[in-house]
mmCIF file of C-alpha atoms in Angstrom:
data_model
loop_
_atom_site.group_PDB
_atom_site.id
_atom_site.type_symbol
_atom_site.label_atom_id
_atom_site.label_comp_id
_atom_site.label_asym_id
_atom_site.label_seq_id
_atom_site.Cartn_x
_atom_site.Cartn_y
_atom_site.Cartn_z
ATOM 1 C CA MET A 1 -23.823 27.701 6.143
ATOM 2 C CA SER A 2 -21.843 24.767 6.958
ATOM 3 C CA GLN A 3 -19.395 25.001 9.889
ATOM 4 C CA ALA A 4 -15.289 25.114 9.388
ATOM 5 C CA ARG A 5 -14.039 21.762 10.731
ATOM 6 C CA PRO A 6 -10.508 21.123 12.145
ATOM 7 C CA ALA A 7 -7.860 19.933 9.600
ATOM 8 C CA PRO A 8 -4.754 17.782 9.981
ATOM 9 C CA GLU A 9 -1.742 19.776 9.948
ATOM 10 C CA SER A 10 0.511 17.695 8.446
ATOM 11 C CA LEU A 11 1.072 14.165 6.808
ATOM 12 C CA SER A 12 2.453 13.181 9.622
ATOM 13 C CA VAL A 13 -0.435 14.131 12.117
ATOM 14 C CA LEU A 14 -2.624 12.397 9.520
ATOM 15 C CA PHE A 15 -0.276 9.345 9.733
ATOM 16 C CA TRP A 16 -0.272 8.723 13.072
ATOM 17 C CA ALA A 17 -4.101 9.360 13.299
ATOM 18 C CA PHE A 18 -4.869 6.471 10.903
ATOM 19 C CA ASN A 19 -2.195 4.380 12.751
ATOM 20 C CA ARG A 20 -3.584 5.103 16.212
ATOM 21 C CA LEU A 21 -7.152 4.119 14.637
ATOM 22 C CA ALA A 22 -5.855 0.881 12.893
ATOM 23 C CA LEU A 23 -4.159 -0.090 16.098
ATOM 24 C CA GLN A 24 -6.965 0.465 18.696
ATOM 25 C CA GLY A 25 -9.698 -1.450 15.882
ATOM 26 C CA PHE A 26 -8.907 -5.261 16.349
ATOM 27 C CA GLY A 27 -11.933 -6.564 14.171
ATOM 28 C CA GLY A 28 -13.833 -3.338 14.614
ATOM 29 C CA VAL A 29 -12.145 -0.338 13.137
ATOM 30 C CA LEU A 30 -15.168 1.521 11.808
ATOM 31 C CA ALA A 31 -16.491 1.720 14.892
ATOM 32 C CA VAL A 32 -13.066 3.588 16.112
ATOM 33 C CA ALA A 33 -12.852 5.514 12.803
ATOM 34 C CA GLN A 34 -16.277 7.162 13.975
ATOM 35 C CA ARG A 35 -15.499 8.089 17.461
ATOM 36 C CA GLU A 36 -11.843 9.480 16.073
ATOM 37 C CA LEU A 37 -12.605 11.275 13.203
ATOM 38 C CA VAL A 38 -15.987 12.548 13.849
ATOM 39 C CA GLU A 39 -16.113 12.683 17.875
ATOM 40 C CA ARG A 40 -12.493 13.403 18.718
ATOM 41 C CA LEU A 41 -11.018 14.992 15.901
ATOM 42 C CA GLY A 42 -13.501 16.662 14.277
ATOM 43 C CA TRP A 43 -12.051 16.090 11.052
ATOM 44 C CA LEU A 44 -15.675 15.246 9.594
ATOM 45 C CA SER A 45 -19.225 15.711 10.571
ATOM 46 C CA ARG A 46 -21.388 12.600 11.121
ATOM 47 C CA GLU A 47 -22.939 13.258 7.651
ATOM 48 C CA ASP A 48 -19.474 13.362 5.853
ATOM 49 C CA PHE A 49 -18.563 9.882 7.677
ATOM 50 C CA LEU A 50 -21.585 8.634 6.354
ATOM 51 C CA GLU A 51 -21.344 9.709 2.787
ATOM 52 C CA MET A 52 -17.738 8.510 2.570
ATOM 53 C CA LEU A 53 -18.779 5.069 4.338
ATOM 54 C CA ALA A 54 -21.452 4.595 1.764
ATOM 55 C CA ILE A 55 -18.925 5.107 -0.942
ATOM 56 C CA GLY A 56 -16.244 2.928 0.866
ATOM 57 C CA GLN A 57 -18.633 0.369 1.026
ATOM 58 C CA VAL A 58 -19.452 -0.030 -2.839
ATOM 59 C CA LEU A 59 -15.966 0.379 -3.776
ATOM 60 C CA PRO A 60 -13.812 -3.018 -3.814
ATOM 61 C CA GLY A 61 -11.479 -3.510 -0.833
ATOM 62 C CA PRO A 62 -12.305 -3.006 2.778
ATOM 63 C CA ASN A 63 -14.460 0.180 3.811
ATOM 64 C CA ILE A 64 -11.756 1.322 6.386
ATOM 65 C CA VAL A 65 -9.393 1.274 3.925
ATOM 66 C CA ASN A 66 -11.714 3.245 1.499
ATOM 67 C CA LEU A 67 -12.153 5.475 3.847
ATOM 68 C CA SER A 68 -8.923 6.276 5.065
ATOM 69 C CA LEU A 69 -8.013 6.791 0.749
ATOM 70 C CA MET A 70 -10.906 9.045 0.660
ATOM 71 C CA ILE A 71 -10.282 11.053 3.874
ATOM 72 C CA GLY A 72 -6.326 11.662 3.309
ATOM 73 C CA ASP A 73 -7.147 12.983 -0.424
ATOM 74 C CA ARG A 74 -9.739 15.489 1.219
ATOM 75 C CA PHE A 75 -6.972 16.929 3.006
ATOM 76 C CA PHE A 76 -3.834 16.467 1.219
ATOM 77 C CA GLY A 77 -4.702 14.904 -2.177
ATOM 78 C CA LEU A 78 -2.473 11.957 -3.592
ATOM 79 C CA ARG A 79 0.215 12.197 -0.897
ATOM 80 C CA GLY A 80 -2.469 12.267 1.870
ATOM 81 C CA ALA A 81 -4.485 9.404 0.448
ATOM 82 C CA LEU A 82 -0.906 7.375 0.543
ATOM 83 C CA THR A 83 -0.116 8.528 3.681
ATOM 84 C CA ALA A 84 -3.441 7.580 5.362
ATOM 85 C CA LEU A 85 -3.251 4.163 3.970
ATOM 86 C CA ALA A 86 0.286 3.663 4.934
ATOM 87 C CA GLY A 87 -0.848 4.822 8.675
ATOM 88 C CA MET A 88 -3.469 2.475 8.731
ATOM 89 C CA LEU A 89 -1.558 -0.784 7.104
ATOM 90 C CA ALA A 90 1.823 -0.304 7.994
ATOM 91 C CA ILE A 91 2.171 -1.202 11.810
ATOM 92 C CA PRO A 92 -0.807 -3.733 11.832
ATOM 93 C CA CYS A 93 0.730 -5.502 9.159
ATOM 94 C CA VAL A 94 3.858 -6.224 10.856
ATOM 95 C CA ILE A 95 1.816 -7.420 13.689
ATOM 96 C CA VAL A 96 -0.185 -9.744 11.739
ATOM 97 C CA LEU A 97 2.776 -11.115 10.199
ATOM 98 C CA ALA A 98 4.463 -11.687 13.443
ATOM 99 C CA LEU A 99 1.430 -13.394 14.668
ATOM 100 C CA ALA A 100 0.972 -15.362 11.839
ATOM 101 C CA SER A 101 4.194 -16.936 12.290
ATOM 102 C CA LEU A 102 2.910 -17.809 16.109
ATOM 103 C CA SER A 103 -0.683 -18.799 15.165
ATOM 104 C CA GLY A 104 0.018 -22.358 14.669
ATOM 105 C CA ALA A 105 1.559 -22.906 18.356
ATOM 106 C CA LEU A 106 -1.135 -20.397 20.087
ATOM 107 C CA LEU A 107 -4.199 -22.165 18.334
ATOM 108 C CA GLU A 108 -3.447 -25.337 20.037
ATOM 109 C CA TYR A 109 -4.507 -23.603 23.236
ATOM 110 C CA GLU A 110 -8.144 -23.750 23.866
ATOM 111 C CA ARG A 111 -8.065 -20.351 25.224
ATOM 112 C CA MET A 112 -6.681 -18.639 22.802
ATOM 113 C CA ALA A 113 -9.120 -20.218 20.407
ATOM 114 C CA GLY A 114 -11.754 -18.699 23.170
ATOM 115 C CA ALA A 115 -10.047 -15.661 23.092
ATOM 116 C CA LEU A 116 -10.185 -15.011 18.994
ATOM 117 C CA ARG A 117 -13.981 -16.173 19.286
ATOM 118 C CA GLY A 118 -14.774 -13.341 21.961
ATOM 119 C CA MET A 119 -12.606 -10.509 19.932
ATOM 120 C CA GLY A 120 -15.259 -11.572 17.234
ATOM 121 C CA ALA A 121 -18.309 -11.153 19.511
ATOM 122 C CA VAL A 122 -16.693 -7.627 20.373
ATOM 123 C CA ALA A 123 -15.811 -6.542 16.711
ATOM 124 C CA ALA A 124 -19.946 -7.547 15.960
ATOM 125 C CA GLY A 125 -20.881 -5.439 18.968
ATOM 126 C CA LEU A 126 -18.449 -2.275 18.144
ATOM 127 C CA VAL A 127 -20.271 -2.269 14.331
ATOM 128 C CA LEU A 128 -23.860 -2.335 16.105
ATOM 129 C CA ALA A 129 -22.652 0.464 18.582
ATOM 130 C CA THR A 130 -21.274 2.469 15.525
ATOM 131 C CA GLY A 131 -25.112 1.873 13.621
ATOM 132 C CA LEU A 132 -26.694 3.077 16.133
ATOM 133 C CA LYS A 133 -24.486 5.802 17.213
ATOM 134 C CA LEU A 134 -25.074 7.267 13.606
ATOM 135 C CA LEU A 135 -28.930 6.540 13.602
ATOM 136 C CA PRO A 136 -29.900 10.373 14.145
ATOM 137 C CA SER A 137 -27.883 11.121 10.670
ATOM 138 C CA LEU A 138 -30.502 9.239 8.416
ATOM 139 C CA LYS A 139 -32.908 12.367 9.240
ATOM 140 C CA GLN A 140 -31.093 13.625 6.542
ATOM 141 C CA ASN A 141 -30.300 10.798 4.099
ATOM 142 C CA PRO A 142 -32.849 11.043 1.207
ATOM 143 C CA VAL A 143 -33.751 7.338 1.772
ATOM 144 C CA GLY A 144 -35.136 8.194 5.318
ATOM 145 C CA ARG A 145 -35.041 6.350 8.547
ATOM 146 C CA VAL A 146 -37.791 3.839 8.083
ATOM 147 C CA TRP A 147 -36.745 2.644 4.818
ATOM 148 C CA ALA A 148 -32.878 2.434 5.639
ATOM 149 C CA LEU A 149 -33.951 0.539 8.858
ATOM 150 C CA LEU A 150 -35.727 -2.127 6.471
ATOM 151 C CA LEU A 151 -32.894 -2.242 3.792
ATOM 152 C CA ALA A 152 -30.671 -3.032 6.709
ATOM 153 C CA LEU A 153 -33.241 -5.905 8.660
ATOM 154 C CA GLY A 154 -33.200 -6.749 5.034
ATOM 155 C CA ALA A 155 -29.343 -7.268 4.786
ATOM 156 C CA PHE A 156 -29.188 -8.717 8.323
ATOM 157 C CA ALA A 157 -31.802 -11.847 6.950
ATOM 158 C CA ALA A 158 -30.609 -12.120 3.794
ATOM 159 C CA MET A 159 -27.060 -12.635 5.140
ATOM 160 C CA ALA A 160 -27.331 -14.018 8.927
ATOM 161 C CA LEU A 161 -30.662 -16.205 8.378
ATOM 162 C CA ALA A 162 -30.735 -17.194 4.663
ATOM 163 C CA ARG A 163 -27.053 -17.098 4.161
ATOM 164 C CA LEU A 164 -26.869 -15.315 0.803
ATOM 165 C CA PRO A 165 -23.499 -14.369 -0.544
ATOM 166 C CA LEU A 166 -22.759 -10.943 0.124
ATOM 167 C CA VAL A 167 -22.431 -9.926 -3.511
ATOM 168 C CA TRP A 168 -26.012 -10.467 -4.444
ATOM 169 C CA VAL A 169 -27.456 -8.760 -1.426
ATOM 170 C CA VAL A 170 -25.101 -5.753 -2.149
ATOM 171 C CA LEU A 171 -26.667 -6.298 -5.518
ATOM 172 C CA GLY A 172 -29.837 -6.363 -4.586
ATOM 173 C CA LEU A 173 -30.475 -4.216 -1.380
ATOM 174 C CA GLY A 174 -27.608 -2.093 -2.461
ATOM 175 C CA GLY A 175 -29.646 -1.337 -5.992
ATOM 176 C CA LEU A 176 -32.800 -1.077 -4.353
ATOM 177 C CA GLY A 177 -31.378 1.501 -1.671
ATOM 178 C CA MET A 178 -29.809 3.346 -4.681
ATOM 179 C CA ALA A 179 -32.971 3.595 -6.993
ATOM 180 C CA LEU A 180 -35.070 4.571 -3.793
ATOM 181 C CA ALA A 181 -32.692 7.304 -2.771
ATOM 182 C CA LEU A 182 -32.685 8.412 -6.485
ATOM 183 C CA TRP A 183 -36.449 8.419 -6.878
ATOM 184 C CA ARG A 184 -36.745 10.528 -3.572
ATOM 185 C CA LEU A 185 -34.353 13.206 -4.583
ATOM 186 C CA ARG A 186 -35.932 13.496 -7.855
ATOM 187 C CA THR A 187 -39.418 13.852 -6.187
ATOM 188 C CA ARG A 188 -38.004 16.650 -3.883
ATOM 189 C CA GLU A 189 -36.523 18.248 -6.973
ATOM 190 C CA GLY A 190 -39.580 18.295 -8.751
ATOM 191 C CA GLY A 191 -41.915 19.224 -5.358
ATOM 192 C CA GLY A 192 -39.717 22.090 -4.695
ATOM 193 C CA ARG A 193 -40.391 23.448 -8.497
#
């Protein structure tokens, strides 16, 4: 029996939760999203978060935007999806536009360019930390922990070492992962009969 989870009380709570999430996660929103939505607010279980993230990764657009749309829809339908999206994008868009207008002058300073490189490293660390935190949830994944880790290692090697385009990595390894999951699910169903 699944445990009842808390839900946002209103659209404004949903908006401000996603707004807070967006403002905390410069370059690494997924790590913050997992902490906020699963651990702090409790709106999703780790498994629910992983399922939604997996769906969000194969849909066009940023993963966190897809995730915000799915979570908003889960709680309030279309109005919730649009509210969560607005919370995710409204204030960060204003900040980015303001920074873009200043960027030419600011990037002339070596310290500013170094700070941006440092933020990129922090974002990569946050993504890695989220992956490690969600690792125990792979026990229930139909692919299994070993195969999931092998697929992740293959994706890293293909993109970071071989410099293959992301589309080919997603189509190749993503297709392989889906085929493996389907085969494992069918094997379980067949074994359970």
